[in-house]
Coordinates of C-alpha atoms in Angstrom, one line a residue:
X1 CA -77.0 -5.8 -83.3
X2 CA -79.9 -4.0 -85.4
X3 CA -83.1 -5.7 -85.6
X4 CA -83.7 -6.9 -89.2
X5 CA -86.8 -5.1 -90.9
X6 CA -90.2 -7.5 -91.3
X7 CA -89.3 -6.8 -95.0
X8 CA -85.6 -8.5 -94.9
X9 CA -87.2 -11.3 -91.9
X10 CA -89.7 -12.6 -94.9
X11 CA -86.9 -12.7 -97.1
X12 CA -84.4 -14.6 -94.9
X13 CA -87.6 -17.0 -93.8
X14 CA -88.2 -17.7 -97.8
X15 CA -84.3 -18.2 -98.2
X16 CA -84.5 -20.8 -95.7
X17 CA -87.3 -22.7 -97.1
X18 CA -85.9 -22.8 -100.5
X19 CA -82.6 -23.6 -99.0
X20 CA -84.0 -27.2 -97.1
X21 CA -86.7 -27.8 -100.2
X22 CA -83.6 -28.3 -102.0
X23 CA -81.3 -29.6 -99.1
X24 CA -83.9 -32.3 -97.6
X25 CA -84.1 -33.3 -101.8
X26 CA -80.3 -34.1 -101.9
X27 CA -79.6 -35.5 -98.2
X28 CA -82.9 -36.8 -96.6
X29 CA -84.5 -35.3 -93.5
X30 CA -81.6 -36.0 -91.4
X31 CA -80.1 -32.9 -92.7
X32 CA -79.2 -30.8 -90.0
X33 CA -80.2 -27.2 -89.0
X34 CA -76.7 -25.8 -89.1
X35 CA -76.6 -26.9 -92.6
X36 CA -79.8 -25.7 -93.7
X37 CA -79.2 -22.1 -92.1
X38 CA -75.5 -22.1 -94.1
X39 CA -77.2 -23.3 -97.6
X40 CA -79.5 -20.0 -97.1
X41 CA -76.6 -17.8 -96.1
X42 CA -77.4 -17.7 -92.9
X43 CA -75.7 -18.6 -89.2
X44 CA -77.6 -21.3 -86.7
X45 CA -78.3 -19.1 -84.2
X46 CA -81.6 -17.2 -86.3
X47 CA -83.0 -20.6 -86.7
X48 CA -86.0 -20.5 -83.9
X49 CA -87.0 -16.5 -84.9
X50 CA -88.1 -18.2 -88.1
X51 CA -89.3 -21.6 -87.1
X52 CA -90.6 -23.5 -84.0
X53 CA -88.7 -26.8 -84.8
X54 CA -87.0 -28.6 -87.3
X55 CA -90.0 -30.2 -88.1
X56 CA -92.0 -27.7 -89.1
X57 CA -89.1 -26.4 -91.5
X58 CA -89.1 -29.4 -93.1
X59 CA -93.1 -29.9 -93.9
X60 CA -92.6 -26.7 -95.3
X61 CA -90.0 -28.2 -97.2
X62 CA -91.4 -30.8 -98.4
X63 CA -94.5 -29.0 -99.7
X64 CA -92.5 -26.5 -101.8
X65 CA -90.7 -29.6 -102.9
X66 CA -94.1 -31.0 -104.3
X67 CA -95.4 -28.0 -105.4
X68 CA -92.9 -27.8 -107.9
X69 CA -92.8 -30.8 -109.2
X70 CA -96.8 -30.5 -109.6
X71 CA -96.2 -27.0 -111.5
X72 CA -93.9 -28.9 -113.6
X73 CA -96.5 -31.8 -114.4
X74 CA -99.2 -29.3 -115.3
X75 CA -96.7 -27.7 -117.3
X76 CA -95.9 -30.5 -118.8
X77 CA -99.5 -32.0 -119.4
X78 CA -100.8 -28.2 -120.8
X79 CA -100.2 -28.5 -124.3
X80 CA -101.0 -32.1 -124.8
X81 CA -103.3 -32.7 -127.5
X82 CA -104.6 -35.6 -125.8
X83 CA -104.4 -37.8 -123.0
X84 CA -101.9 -40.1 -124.4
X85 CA -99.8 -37.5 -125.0
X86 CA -100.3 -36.0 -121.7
X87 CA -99.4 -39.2 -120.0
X88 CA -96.3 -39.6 -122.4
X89 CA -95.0 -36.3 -121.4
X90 CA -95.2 -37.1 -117.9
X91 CA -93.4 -40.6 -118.2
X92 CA -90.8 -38.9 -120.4
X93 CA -90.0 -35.5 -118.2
X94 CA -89.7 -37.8 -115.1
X95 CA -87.1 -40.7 -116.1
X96 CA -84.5 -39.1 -117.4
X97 CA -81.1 -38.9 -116.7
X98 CA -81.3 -34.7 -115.7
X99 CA -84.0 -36.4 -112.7
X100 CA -81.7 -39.1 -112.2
X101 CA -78.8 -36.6 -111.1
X102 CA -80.6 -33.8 -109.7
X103 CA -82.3 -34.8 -106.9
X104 CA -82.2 -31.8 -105.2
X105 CA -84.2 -30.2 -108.0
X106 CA -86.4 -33.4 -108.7
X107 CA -89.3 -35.3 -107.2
X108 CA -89.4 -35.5 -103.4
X109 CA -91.7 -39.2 -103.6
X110 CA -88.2 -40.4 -105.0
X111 CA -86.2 -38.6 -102.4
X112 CA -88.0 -38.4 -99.6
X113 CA -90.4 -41.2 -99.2
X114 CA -87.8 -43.4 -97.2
X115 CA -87.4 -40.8 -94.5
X116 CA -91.1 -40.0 -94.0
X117 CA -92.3 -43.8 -94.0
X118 CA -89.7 -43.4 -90.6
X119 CA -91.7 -40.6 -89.1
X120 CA -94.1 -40.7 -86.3
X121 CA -97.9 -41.3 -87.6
X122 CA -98.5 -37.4 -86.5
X123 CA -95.6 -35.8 -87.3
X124 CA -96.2 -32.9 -90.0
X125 CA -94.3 -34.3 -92.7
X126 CA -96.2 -37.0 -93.4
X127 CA -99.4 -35.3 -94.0
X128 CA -97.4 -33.1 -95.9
X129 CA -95.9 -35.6 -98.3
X130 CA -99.4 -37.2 -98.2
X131 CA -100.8 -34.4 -99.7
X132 CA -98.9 -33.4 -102.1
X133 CA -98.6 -37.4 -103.1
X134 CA -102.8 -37.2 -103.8
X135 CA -102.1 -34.1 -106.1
X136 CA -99.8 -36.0 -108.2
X137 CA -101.4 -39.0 -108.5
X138 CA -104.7 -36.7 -109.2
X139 CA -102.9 -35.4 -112.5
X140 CA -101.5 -38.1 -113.4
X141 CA -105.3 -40.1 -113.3
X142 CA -106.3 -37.2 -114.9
X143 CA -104.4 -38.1 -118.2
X144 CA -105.5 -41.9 -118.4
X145 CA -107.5 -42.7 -121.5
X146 CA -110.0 -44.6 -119.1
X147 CA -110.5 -41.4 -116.7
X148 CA -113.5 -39.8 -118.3
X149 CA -116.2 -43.1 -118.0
X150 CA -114.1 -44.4 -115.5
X151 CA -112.7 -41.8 -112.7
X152 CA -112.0 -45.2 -110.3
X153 CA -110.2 -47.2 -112.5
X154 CA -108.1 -44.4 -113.8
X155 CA -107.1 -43.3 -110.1
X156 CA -105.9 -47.1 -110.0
X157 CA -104.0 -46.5 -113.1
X158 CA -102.4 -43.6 -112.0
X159 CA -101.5 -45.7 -108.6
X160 CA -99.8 -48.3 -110.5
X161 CA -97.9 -45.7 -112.5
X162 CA -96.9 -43.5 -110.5
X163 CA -95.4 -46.1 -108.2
X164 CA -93.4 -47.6 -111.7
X165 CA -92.3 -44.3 -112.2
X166 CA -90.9 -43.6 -108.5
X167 CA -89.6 -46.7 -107.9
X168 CA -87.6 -46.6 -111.4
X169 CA -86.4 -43.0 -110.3
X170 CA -85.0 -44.5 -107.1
X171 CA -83.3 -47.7 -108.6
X172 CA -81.7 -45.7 -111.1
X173 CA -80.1 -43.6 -109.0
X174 CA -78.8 -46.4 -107.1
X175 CA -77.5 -47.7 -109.8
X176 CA -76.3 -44.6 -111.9
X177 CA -73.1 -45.4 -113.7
X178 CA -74.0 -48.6 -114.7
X179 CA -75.3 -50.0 -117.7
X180 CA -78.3 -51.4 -115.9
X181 CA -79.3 -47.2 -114.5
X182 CA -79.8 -46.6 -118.1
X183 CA -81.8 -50.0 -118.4
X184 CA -84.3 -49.5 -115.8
X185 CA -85.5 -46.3 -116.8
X186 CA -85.8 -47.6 -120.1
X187 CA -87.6 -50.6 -119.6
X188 CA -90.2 -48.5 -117.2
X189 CA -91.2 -46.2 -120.0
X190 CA -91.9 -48.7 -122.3
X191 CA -94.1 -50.5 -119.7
X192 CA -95.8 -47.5 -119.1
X193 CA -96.0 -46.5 -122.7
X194 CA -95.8 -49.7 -125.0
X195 CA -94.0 -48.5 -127.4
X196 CA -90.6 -49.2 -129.1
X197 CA -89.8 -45.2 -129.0
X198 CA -89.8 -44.8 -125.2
X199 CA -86.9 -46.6 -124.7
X200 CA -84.4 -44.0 -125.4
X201 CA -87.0 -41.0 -125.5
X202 CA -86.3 -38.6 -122.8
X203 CA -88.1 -35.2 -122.5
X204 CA -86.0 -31.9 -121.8
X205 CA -86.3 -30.9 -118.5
X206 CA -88.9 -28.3 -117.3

């Protein structure tokens, strides 16, 4: 069999890491290699040209996975006239019913925070999901109306909301179908907003 070019090895690699940032999303870590290597196209066997372990795959994974969902946050926050509206753009593009339904496309705290709290202390992942857990909440304390005379208490802020916003996202979907899906995301945006037009406001996704 011909040897693939570096060109075409760089393309299958990023295949595979798109592949399991969605993958690991959907099904958890336990997702297995086989399955990862078909989602990108691509049979078992090419797994270790690519990758040392399983694990490494799926830090990797996990930090494209919070990448994007901190893209879509600054995205989100960019044309904000202020922080209010910042923060409201955040609590609305996260608990809605797209989010709720997509997880393979959606935040990985929701997703994935389960599966890492099971990890070894050293194992890659859960710096990883660390990381990319401190960027979030740093964007998120960034839009508290408290953060400019008050960079500790709106860190706290940002603590408390982002773990509404999470757990809401997680309850939600283990609820979805039911009345009471619809009435947890609902009664989180109005806690984190306080106002009567959060409850059925939902951003379109980004």
């Amino acid at each position: 069999m011909p040897r693939v070019s570096r060109a075409e090895a760089g393309r299958n690699r990023a295949a595979i890491e798109r592949a399991a940032s969605r993958l690991i999303r959907e099904r958890g870590l336990g997702v297995s290699v086989a399955d990862l290597m078909g989602a990108a196209g691509l049979t078992h066997g090419g797994f270790y040209g690519h990758f040392e372990s399983k694990g490494e795959l799926t830090a990797i994974a996990c930090a494209h996975a919070f990448a994007d969902s901190a893209e879509r946050w600054r995205r989100r926050t960019a044309g904000a006239t202020d922080a209010a509206h910042a923060k409201a753009a955040l609590v609305r593009g996260y608990l809605t019913s797209y989010n709720r339904s997509t997880p393979g496309s959606s935040c990985p705290m929701a997703t994935l925070a389960a599966d890492v709290a099971r990890e070894d202390d050293g194992a890659p992942v859960r710096r990883v999901f660390r990381d990319g857990l401190e960027d979030l909440i740093g964007i998120l304390a960034a839009v508290q109306p408290e953060a400019q005379d008050d960079a500790e208490g709106g860190r706290a802020a940002a603590l408390a909301e982002i773990s509404t916003l999470v757990g809401a996202l997680v309850l939600a979907r283990a609820t979805k179908g039911n009345a009471l899906s619809n009435e947890i995301m609902a009664a989180a945006r109005r806690q984190l907003l306080g106002d009567e037009s959060a409850e059925n406001a939902e951003a379109a996704h980004a």
